[in-house]
């Protein structure tokens, strides 16, 4: 049976590549993002026809996440998978941070996970047919960072929440897992000085950055029936970064 999938942050980066993976496997996909122009452009790029939809949503807003979930269920009849790829980082050390900046990071990288996970689980429980959640954490949540302290703290909380929910709802057939990517090849990284890029690549034993598609494939696996005995896992997709 084809599944219905919501992907927050699905209009760009890892989220967009994840949407492509699910569509290639015949699933119904709703991508969500704040920027309507970017979302509609991403939807056109997906070229998924009736199996793909875009819903404008600020995942830091409780009501908008509730509307997103309702939209997916009304359009496709059910919800089977929630992927939370929305996020943002601030390269600020804690002694330079103010509360407004701290709360902004926590709202985007943690509160949005709370809303998305909670509302998906409620639908899964109503359907009584299980479901899967894949959260996007980060190696920053495993190893910490010398900058972006708020981001690292939020991603560590996402990892712990994933583990907690994974064991709490396992008996209901609801699996909750996460990926923890290392540095991923993005336009932002491509714009950095070559010397900086080489130094960052060297942090990964594999010797390069991840392609967005590689992280997306890990997300698809954790959401698929092939991972039916996996829950509460935080899977590093980091080329060995978190080990050394």
PDB file of C-alpha atoms in Angstrom:
ATOM      1  CA  UNK A   1       0.000   0.000   0.000  1.00  0.00           C
ATOM      2  CA  UNK A   2       1.292   3.454  -0.904  1.00  0.00           C
ATOM      3  CA  UNK A   3       1.895   5.671   2.079  1.00  0.00           C
ATOM      4  CA  UNK A   4       1.075   9.316   2.760  1.00  0.00           C
ATOM      5  CA  UNK A   5       4.050  11.334   3.909  1.00  0.00           C
ATOM      6  CA  UNK A   6       4.416  14.849   5.315  1.00  0.00           C
ATOM      7  CA  UNK A   7       7.846  16.443   4.993  1.00  0.00           C
ATOM      8  CA  UNK A   8       8.409  19.707   6.839  1.00  0.00           C
ATOM      9  CA  UNK A   9      11.185  21.752   5.289  1.00  0.00           C
ATOM     10  CA  UNK A  10      10.352  19.821   2.138  1.00  0.00           C
ATOM     11  CA  UNK A  11      10.819  22.654  -0.335  1.00  0.00           C
ATOM     12  CA  UNK A  12      14.627  22.628  -0.251  1.00  0.00           C
ATOM     13  CA  UNK A  13      17.744  20.704   0.783  1.00  0.00           C
ATOM     14  CA  UNK A  14      17.445  17.341   2.479  1.00  0.00           C
ATOM     15  CA  UNK A  15      13.661  17.638   2.716  1.00  0.00           C
ATOM     16  CA  UNK A  16      13.245  18.116  -1.018  1.00  0.00           C
ATOM     17  CA  UNK A  17      15.466  15.140  -1.813  1.00  0.00           C
ATOM     18  CA  UNK A  18      13.499  13.056   0.686  1.00  0.00           C
ATOM     19  CA  UNK A  19      10.295  14.035  -1.102  1.00  0.00           C
ATOM     20  CA  UNK A  20      11.801  12.797  -4.373  1.00  0.00           C
ATOM     21  CA  UNK A  21      12.699   9.456  -2.744  1.00  0.00           C
ATOM     22  CA  UNK A  22       9.182   8.850  -1.444  1.00  0.00           C
ATOM     23  CA  UNK A  23       7.585   9.826  -4.750  1.00  0.00           C
ATOM     24  CA  UNK A  24       9.916   7.467  -6.634  1.00  0.00           C
ATOM     25  CA  UNK A  25       8.574   4.658  -4.441  1.00  0.00           C
ATOM     26  CA  UNK A  26       4.976   5.557  -5.265  1.00  0.00           C
ATOM     27  CA  UNK A  27       4.036   7.333  -2.029  1.00  0.00           C
ATOM     28  CA  UNK A  28       1.857  10.426  -1.628  1.00  0.00           C
ATOM     29  CA  UNK A  29       3.853  13.419  -0.418  1.00  0.00           C
ATOM     30  CA  UNK A  30       2.943  16.747   1.159  1.00  0.00           C
ATOM     31  CA  UNK A  31       5.866  19.158   1.389  1.00  0.00           C
ATOM     32  CA  UNK A  32       5.587  22.028   3.837  1.00  0.00           C
ATOM     33  CA  UNK A  33       7.549  25.248   4.138  1.00  0.00           C
ATOM     34  CA  UNK A  34       7.161  28.905   5.024  1.00  0.00           C
ATOM     35  CA  UNK A  35       8.141  30.394   1.663  1.00  0.00           C
ATOM     36  CA  UNK A  36       5.216  29.953  -0.714  1.00  0.00           C
ATOM     37  CA  UNK A  37       7.188  30.863  -3.846  1.00  0.00           C
ATOM     38  CA  UNK A  38       9.914  28.347  -2.989  1.00  0.00           C
ATOM     39  CA  UNK A  39       7.315  25.721  -2.107  1.00  0.00           C
ATOM     40  CA  UNK A  40       5.464  26.048  -5.382  1.00  0.00           C
ATOM     41  CA  UNK A  41       8.745  25.940  -7.309  1.00  0.00           C
ATOM     42  CA  UNK A  42       9.739  22.760  -5.430  1.00  0.00           C
ATOM     43  CA  UNK A  43       6.351  21.195  -6.170  1.00  0.00           C
ATOM     44  CA  UNK A  44       6.828  21.865  -9.874  1.00  0.00           C
ATOM     45  CA  UNK A  45      10.318  20.327  -9.692  1.00  0.00           C
ATOM     46  CA  UNK A  46       8.942  17.200  -8.025  1.00  0.00           C
ATOM     47  CA  UNK A  47       6.509  16.751 -10.910  1.00  0.00           C
ATOM     48  CA  UNK A  48       4.503  14.321  -8.808  1.00  0.00           C
ATOM     49  CA  UNK A  49       1.095  15.119 -10.284  1.00  0.00           C
ATOM     50  CA  UNK A  50      -1.791  14.202  -7.999  1.00  0.00           C
ATOM     51  CA  UNK A  51       0.562  12.362  -5.642  1.00  0.00           C
ATOM     52  CA  UNK A  52       2.349  15.537  -4.497  1.00  0.00           C
ATOM     53  CA  UNK A  53       1.138  18.704  -2.800  1.00  0.00           C
ATOM     54  CA  UNK A  54       2.583  21.798  -1.158  1.00  0.00           C
ATOM     55  CA  UNK A  55       1.147  23.337   2.001  1.00  0.00           C
ATOM     56  CA  UNK A  56       2.451  26.692   3.297  1.00  0.00           C
ATOM     57  CA  UNK A  57       3.314  26.196   6.959  1.00  0.00           C
ATOM     58  CA  UNK A  58       5.426  27.837   9.631  1.00  0.00           C
ATOM     59  CA  UNK A  59       6.230  24.829  11.803  1.00  0.00           C
ATOM     60  CA  UNK A  60       6.972  27.049  14.807  1.00  0.00           C
ATOM     61  CA  UNK A  61       3.248  27.856  14.911  1.00  0.00           C
ATOM     62  CA  UNK A  62       1.099  25.210  16.619  1.00  0.00           C
ATOM     63  CA  UNK A  63      -2.056  26.030  14.684  1.00  0.00           C
ATOM     64  CA  UNK A  64      -0.320  25.888  11.308  1.00  0.00           C
ATOM     65  CA  UNK A  65       1.111  22.440  12.017  1.00  0.00           C
ATOM     66  CA  UNK A  66      -2.366  21.226  12.980  1.00  0.00           C
ATOM     67  CA  UNK A  67      -3.696  22.620   9.694  1.00  0.00           C
ATOM     68  CA  UNK A  68      -0.895  20.893   7.785  1.00  0.00           C
ATOM     69  CA  UNK A  69      -1.741  17.509   9.269  1.00  0.00           C
ATOM     70  CA  UNK A  70      -5.454  17.997   8.599  1.00  0.00           C
ATOM     71  CA  UNK A  71      -4.704  18.963   4.999  1.00  0.00           C
ATOM     72  CA  UNK A  72      -2.671  15.792   4.372  1.00  0.00           C
ATOM     73  CA  UNK A  73      -5.337  13.537   5.883  1.00  0.00           C
ATOM     74  CA  UNK A  74      -8.163  15.238   3.976  1.00  0.00           C
ATOM     75  CA  UNK A  75      -6.286  15.133   0.656  1.00  0.00           C
ATOM     76  CA  UNK A  76      -4.952  11.577   0.798  1.00  0.00           C
ATOM     77  CA  UNK A  77      -7.246   9.928   3.348  1.00  0.00           C
ATOM     78  CA  UNK A  78      -4.642   9.076   5.966  1.00  0.00           C
ATOM     79  CA  UNK A  79      -1.161   9.814   7.318  1.00  0.00           C
ATOM     80  CA  UNK A  80       1.590   7.204   7.543  1.00  0.00           C
ATOM     81  CA  UNK A  81       4.900   9.062   7.822  1.00  0.00           C
ATOM     82  CA  UNK A  82       6.079  12.372   9.274  1.00  0.00           C
ATOM     83  CA  UNK A  83       9.554  13.647   8.322  1.00  0.00           C
ATOM     84  CA  UNK A  84      10.763  16.755  10.134  1.00  0.00           C
ATOM     85  CA  UNK A  85      13.451  18.373   7.993  1.00  0.00           C
ATOM     86  CA  UNK A  86      12.692  22.016   8.850  1.00  0.00           C
ATOM     87  CA  UNK A  87      15.463  23.725  10.799  1.00  0.00           C
ATOM     88  CA  UNK A  88      17.848  26.658  11.070  1.00  0.00           C
ATOM     89  CA  UNK A  89      21.171  27.444  12.713  1.00  0.00           C
ATOM     90  CA  UNK A  90      22.803  30.517  14.227  1.00  0.00           C
ATOM     91  CA  UNK A  91      26.601  30.594  14.412  1.00  0.00           C
ATOM     92  CA  UNK A  92      26.632  32.235  17.830  1.00  0.00           C
ATOM     93  CA  UNK A  93      28.552  31.283  20.964  1.00  0.00           C
ATOM     94  CA  UNK A  94      26.520  31.361  24.151  1.00  0.00           C
ATOM     95  CA  UNK A  95      28.333  34.359  25.689  1.00  0.00           C
ATOM     96  CA  UNK A  96      27.361  36.344  22.577  1.00  0.00           C
ATOM     97  CA  UNK A  97      23.762  35.107  22.452  1.00  0.00           C
ATOM     98  CA  UNK A  98      20.664  36.938  23.656  1.00  0.00           C
ATOM     99  CA  UNK A  99      17.441  35.333  24.764  1.00  0.00           C
ATOM    100  CA  UNK A 100      15.567  36.361  21.636  1.00  0.00           C
ATOM    101  CA  UNK A 101      18.144  34.614  19.437  1.00  0.00           C
ATOM    102  CA  UNK A 102      18.151  31.557  21.699  1.00  0.00           C
ATOM    103  CA  UNK A 103      14.370  31.289  21.601  1.00  0.00           C
ATOM    104  CA  UNK A 104      14.346  31.685  17.826  1.00  0.00           C
ATOM    105  CA  UNK A 105      16.631  28.659  17.421  1.00  0.00           C
ATOM    106  CA  UNK A 106      14.713  26.593  19.978  1.00  0.00           C
ATOM    107  CA  UNK A 107      11.414  27.454  18.322  1.00  0.00           C
ATOM    108  CA  UNK A 108      12.601  26.446  14.850  1.00  0.00           C
ATOM    109  CA  UNK A 109      14.697  23.408  15.767  1.00  0.00           C
ATOM    110  CA  UNK A 110      12.835  21.974  18.769  1.00  0.00           C
ATOM    111  CA  UNK A 111       9.333  23.398  19.237  1.00  0.00           C
ATOM    112  CA  UNK A 112       8.508  22.565  15.617  1.00  0.00           C
ATOM    113  CA  UNK A 113       9.548  18.954  16.274  1.00  0.00           C
ATOM    114  CA  UNK A 114       7.253  18.836  19.299  1.00  0.00           C
ATOM    115  CA  UNK A 115       4.260  20.059  17.283  1.00  0.00           C
ATOM    116  CA  UNK A 116       4.929  17.793  14.287  1.00  0.00           C
ATOM    117  CA  UNK A 117       5.627  14.645  16.311  1.00  0.00           C
ATOM    118  CA  UNK A 118       2.720  15.151  18.682  1.00  0.00           C
ATOM    119  CA  UNK A 119       0.145  15.805  15.977  1.00  0.00           C
ATOM    120  CA  UNK A 120       1.362  12.910  13.805  1.00  0.00           C
ATOM    121  CA  UNK A 121       1.201  10.514  16.764  1.00  0.00           C
ATOM    122  CA  UNK A 122      -2.347  11.621  17.536  1.00  0.00           C
ATOM    123  CA  UNK A 123      -3.408  10.766  13.971  1.00  0.00           C
ATOM    124  CA  UNK A 124      -1.566   7.438  14.071  1.00  0.00           C
ATOM    125  CA  UNK A 125      -3.407   6.571  17.279  1.00  0.00           C
ATOM    126  CA  UNK A 126      -6.776   7.478  15.744  1.00  0.00           C
ATOM    127  CA  UNK A 127      -6.043   5.347  12.683  1.00  0.00           C
ATOM    128  CA  UNK A 128      -4.895   2.424  14.864  1.00  0.00           C
ATOM    129  CA  UNK A 129      -2.544   1.274  12.121  1.00  0.00           C
ATOM    130  CA  UNK A 130       0.821   2.490  13.379  1.00  0.00           C
ATOM    131  CA  UNK A 131       3.059   4.966  11.625  1.00  0.00           C
ATOM    132  CA  UNK A 132       6.602   6.240  11.343  1.00  0.00           C
ATOM    133  CA  UNK A 133       8.353   9.474  12.234  1.00  0.00           C
ATOM    134  CA  UNK A 134      11.842  10.408  11.084  1.00  0.00           C
ATOM    135  CA  UNK A 135      13.315  13.494  12.729  1.00  0.00           C
ATOM    136  CA  UNK A 136      16.360  15.300  11.380  1.00  0.00           C
ATOM    137  CA  UNK A 137      18.862  15.831  14.175  1.00  0.00           C
ATOM    138  CA  UNK A 138      22.551  16.541  13.520  1.00  0.00           C
ATOM    139  CA  UNK A 139      26.064  15.498  14.477  1.00  0.00           C
ATOM    140  CA  UNK A 140      25.947  18.763  16.457  1.00  0.00           C
ATOM    141  CA  UNK A 141      23.453  17.018  18.734  1.00  0.00           C
ATOM    142  CA  UNK A 142      25.869  14.130  19.274  1.00  0.00           C
ATOM    143  CA  UNK A 143      29.276  15.820  19.436  1.00  0.00           C
ATOM    144  CA  UNK A 144      28.450  19.427  20.257  1.00  0.00           C
ATOM    145  CA  UNK A 145      29.944  22.418  18.454  1.00  0.00           C
ATOM    146  CA  UNK A 146      32.410  25.197  19.216  1.00  0.00           C
ATOM    147  CA  UNK A 147      29.888  27.636  17.761  1.00  0.00           C
ATOM    148  CA  UNK A 148      26.117  27.508  17.221  1.00  0.00           C
ATOM    149  CA  UNK A 149      25.566  26.448  20.830  1.00  0.00           C
ATOM    150  CA  UNK A 150      21.801  26.871  20.683  1.00  0.00           C
ATOM    151  CA  UNK A 151      21.589  24.750  17.553  1.00  0.00           C
ATOM    152  CA  UNK A 152      23.674  21.985  19.157  1.00  0.00           C
ATOM    153  CA  UNK A 153      21.476  22.019  22.275  1.00  0.00           C
ATOM    154  CA  UNK A 154      18.275  21.851  20.222  1.00  0.00           C
ATOM    155  CA  UNK A 155      19.534  18.990  18.059  1.00  0.00           C
ATOM    156  CA  UNK A 156      20.643  17.049  21.158  1.00  0.00           C
ATOM    157  CA  UNK A 157      17.117  17.486  22.517  1.00  0.00           C
ATOM    158  CA  UNK A 158      15.683  16.214  19.220  1.00  0.00           C
ATOM    159  CA  UNK A 159      17.840  13.093  19.491  1.00  0.00           C
ATOM    160  CA  UNK A 160      16.743  12.415  23.073  1.00  0.00           C
ATOM    161  CA  UNK A 161      13.099  13.111  22.298  1.00  0.00           C
ATOM    162  CA  UNK A 162      13.326  10.666  19.396  1.00  0.00           C
ATOM    163  CA  UNK A 163      14.661   7.935  21.669  1.00  0.00           C
ATOM    164  CA  UNK A 164      12.004   8.650  24.305  1.00  0.00           C
ATOM    165  CA  UNK A 165       9.100   8.617  21.847  1.00  0.00           C
ATOM    166  CA  UNK A 166      10.473   5.554  20.095  1.00  0.00           C
ATOM    167  CA  UNK A 167      10.197   3.425  23.212  1.00  0.00           C
ATOM    168  CA  UNK A 168       7.009   5.066  24.510  1.00  0.00           C
ATOM    169  CA  UNK A 169       4.883   4.322  21.443  1.00  0.00           C
ATOM    170  CA  UNK A 170       6.513   1.126  20.160  1.00  0.00           C
ATOM    171  CA  UNK A 171       3.706  -1.130  21.383  1.00  0.00           C
ATOM    172  CA  UNK A 172       1.230   0.928  19.327  1.00  0.00           C
ATOM    173  CA  UNK A 173       3.174   0.205  16.150  1.00  0.00           C
ATOM    174  CA  UNK A 174       4.473   3.762  15.990  1.00  0.00           C
ATOM    175  CA  UNK A 175       8.177   3.972  15.211  1.00  0.00           C
ATOM    176  CA  UNK A 176      10.185   7.146  15.879  1.00  0.00           C
ATOM    177  CA  UNK A 177      13.741   7.450  14.585  1.00  0.00           C
ATOM    178  CA  UNK A 178      16.146  10.188  13.532  1.00  0.00           C
ATOM    179  CA  UNK A 179      19.054  10.833  11.220  1.00  0.00           C
ATOM    180  CA  UNK A 180      22.048  12.861  12.380  1.00  0.00           C
ATOM    181  CA  UNK A 181      23.758  14.224   9.277  1.00  0.00           C
ATOM    182  CA  UNK A 182      27.299  15.521   9.111  1.00  0.00           C
ATOM    183  CA  UNK A 183      28.096  18.393   6.781  1.00  0.00           C
ATOM    184  CA  UNK A 184      25.995  18.171   3.641  1.00  0.00           C
ATOM    185  CA  UNK A 185      26.902  19.607   0.245  1.00  0.00           C
ATOM    186  CA  UNK A 186      24.716  22.673  -0.166  1.00  0.00           C
ATOM    187  CA  UNK A 187      24.952  25.963  -2.081  1.00  0.00           C
ATOM    188  CA  UNK A 188      25.928  27.625   1.215  1.00  0.00           C
ATOM    189  CA  UNK A 189      28.989  25.384   1.608  1.00  0.00           C
ATOM    190  CA  UNK A 190      29.850  25.763  -2.073  1.00  0.00           C
ATOM    191  CA  UNK A 191      30.177  29.499  -1.475  1.00  0.00           C
ATOM    192  CA  UNK A 192      32.850  29.141   1.243  1.00  0.00           C
ATOM    193  CA  UNK A 193      36.582  29.668   0.571  1.00  0.00           C
ATOM    194  CA  UNK A 194      38.208  26.523  -0.838  1.00  0.00           C
ATOM    195  CA  UNK A 195      40.647  26.248   2.079  1.00  0.00           C
ATOM    196  CA  UNK A 196      37.768  26.255   4.574  1.00  0.00           C
ATOM    197  CA  UNK A 197      35.892  23.652   2.549  1.00  0.00           C
ATOM    198  CA  UNK A 198      38.899  21.311   2.466  1.00  0.00           C
ATOM    199  CA  UNK A 199      39.347  21.638   6.242  1.00  0.00           C
ATOM    200  CA  UNK A 200      35.680  20.812   6.832  1.00  0.00           C
ATOM    201  CA  UNK A 201      35.810  17.826   4.491  1.00  0.00           C
ATOM    202  CA  UNK A 202      38.834  16.503   6.380  1.00  0.00           C
ATOM    203  CA  UNK A 203      36.704  16.198   9.523  1.00  0.00           C
ATOM    204  CA  UNK A 204      34.910  13.283   7.852  1.00  0.00           C
ATOM    205  CA  UNK A 205      36.932  10.032   7.601  1.00  0.00           C
ATOM    206  CA  UNK A 206      35.252   9.380   4.233  1.00  0.00           C
ATOM    207  CA  UNK A 207      36.917  12.602   3.094  1.00  0.00           C
ATOM    208  CA  UNK A 208      33.960  14.505   1.673  1.00  0.00           C
ATOM    209  CA  UNK A 209      30.599  16.021   2.463  1.00  0.00           C
ATOM    210  CA  UNK A 210      27.367  14.077   2.186  1.00  0.00           C
ATOM    211  CA  UNK A 211      25.219  14.528  -0.882  1.00  0.00           C
ATOM    212  CA  UNK A 212      21.656  15.543   0.108  1.00  0.00           C
ATOM    213  CA  UNK A 213      20.412  12.412  -1.630  1.00  0.00           C
ATOM    214  CA  UNK A 214      22.475  10.198   0.703  1.00  0.00           C
ATOM    215  CA  UNK A 215      20.755  11.639   3.771  1.00  0.00           C
ATOM    216  CA  UNK A 216      17.376  11.421   2.053  1.00  0.00           C
ATOM    217  CA  UNK A 217      17.890   7.720   1.331  1.00  0.00           C
ATOM    218  CA  UNK A 218      18.604   7.096   5.032  1.00  0.00           C
ATOM    219  CA  UNK A 219      15.386   8.925   5.913  1.00  0.00           C
ATOM    220  CA  UNK A 220      13.436   6.810   3.441  1.00  0.00           C
ATOM    221  CA  UNK A 221      14.911   3.604   4.863  1.00  0.00           C
ATOM    222  CA  UNK A 222      13.972   4.476   8.450  1.00  0.00           C
ATOM    223  CA  UNK A 223      10.415   5.297   7.361  1.00  0.00           C
ATOM    224  CA  UNK A 224      10.046   2.147   5.258  1.00  0.00           C
ATOM    225  CA  UNK A 225       8.887  -1.324   6.193  1.00  0.00           C
ATOM    226  CA  UNK A 226      12.494  -2.479   5.753  1.00  0.00           C
ATOM    227  CA  UNK A 227      13.174  -0.776   9.095  1.00  0.00           C
ATOM    228  CA  UNK A 228      10.164  -2.322  10.847  1.00  0.00           C
ATOM    229  CA  UNK A 229      12.251  -3.478  13.846  1.00  0.00           C
ATOM    230  CA  UNK A 230      14.010  -0.126  14.341  1.00  0.00           C
ATOM    231  CA  UNK A 231      12.692   2.475  16.740  1.00  0.00           C
ATOM    232  CA  UNK A 232      14.311   5.034  19.020  1.00  0.00           C
ATOM    233  CA  UNK A 233      17.427   5.051  16.836  1.00  0.00           C
ATOM    234  CA  UNK A 234      19.505   8.110  15.973  1.00  0.00           C
ATOM    235  CA  UNK A 235      21.403   7.144  12.829  1.00  0.00           C
ATOM    236  CA  UNK A 236      24.575   9.152  12.099  1.00  0.00           C
ATOM    237  CA  UNK A 237      24.867   9.862   8.368  1.00  0.00           C
ATOM    238  CA  UNK A 238      28.183  11.599   8.743  1.00  0.00           C
ATOM    239  CA  UNK A 239      30.968   9.743   6.977  1.00  0.00           C
ATOM    240  CA  UNK A 240      32.401   8.733  10.362  1.00  0.00           C
ATOM    241  CA  UNK A 241      32.566  12.285  11.758  1.00  0.00           C
ATOM    242  CA  UNK A 242      30.985  11.440  15.121  1.00  0.00           C
ATOM    243  CA  UNK A 243      33.393   8.573  15.829  1.00  0.00           C
ATOM    244  CA  UNK A 244      36.713  10.423  15.731  1.00  0.00           C
TER     245      UNK A 244
END
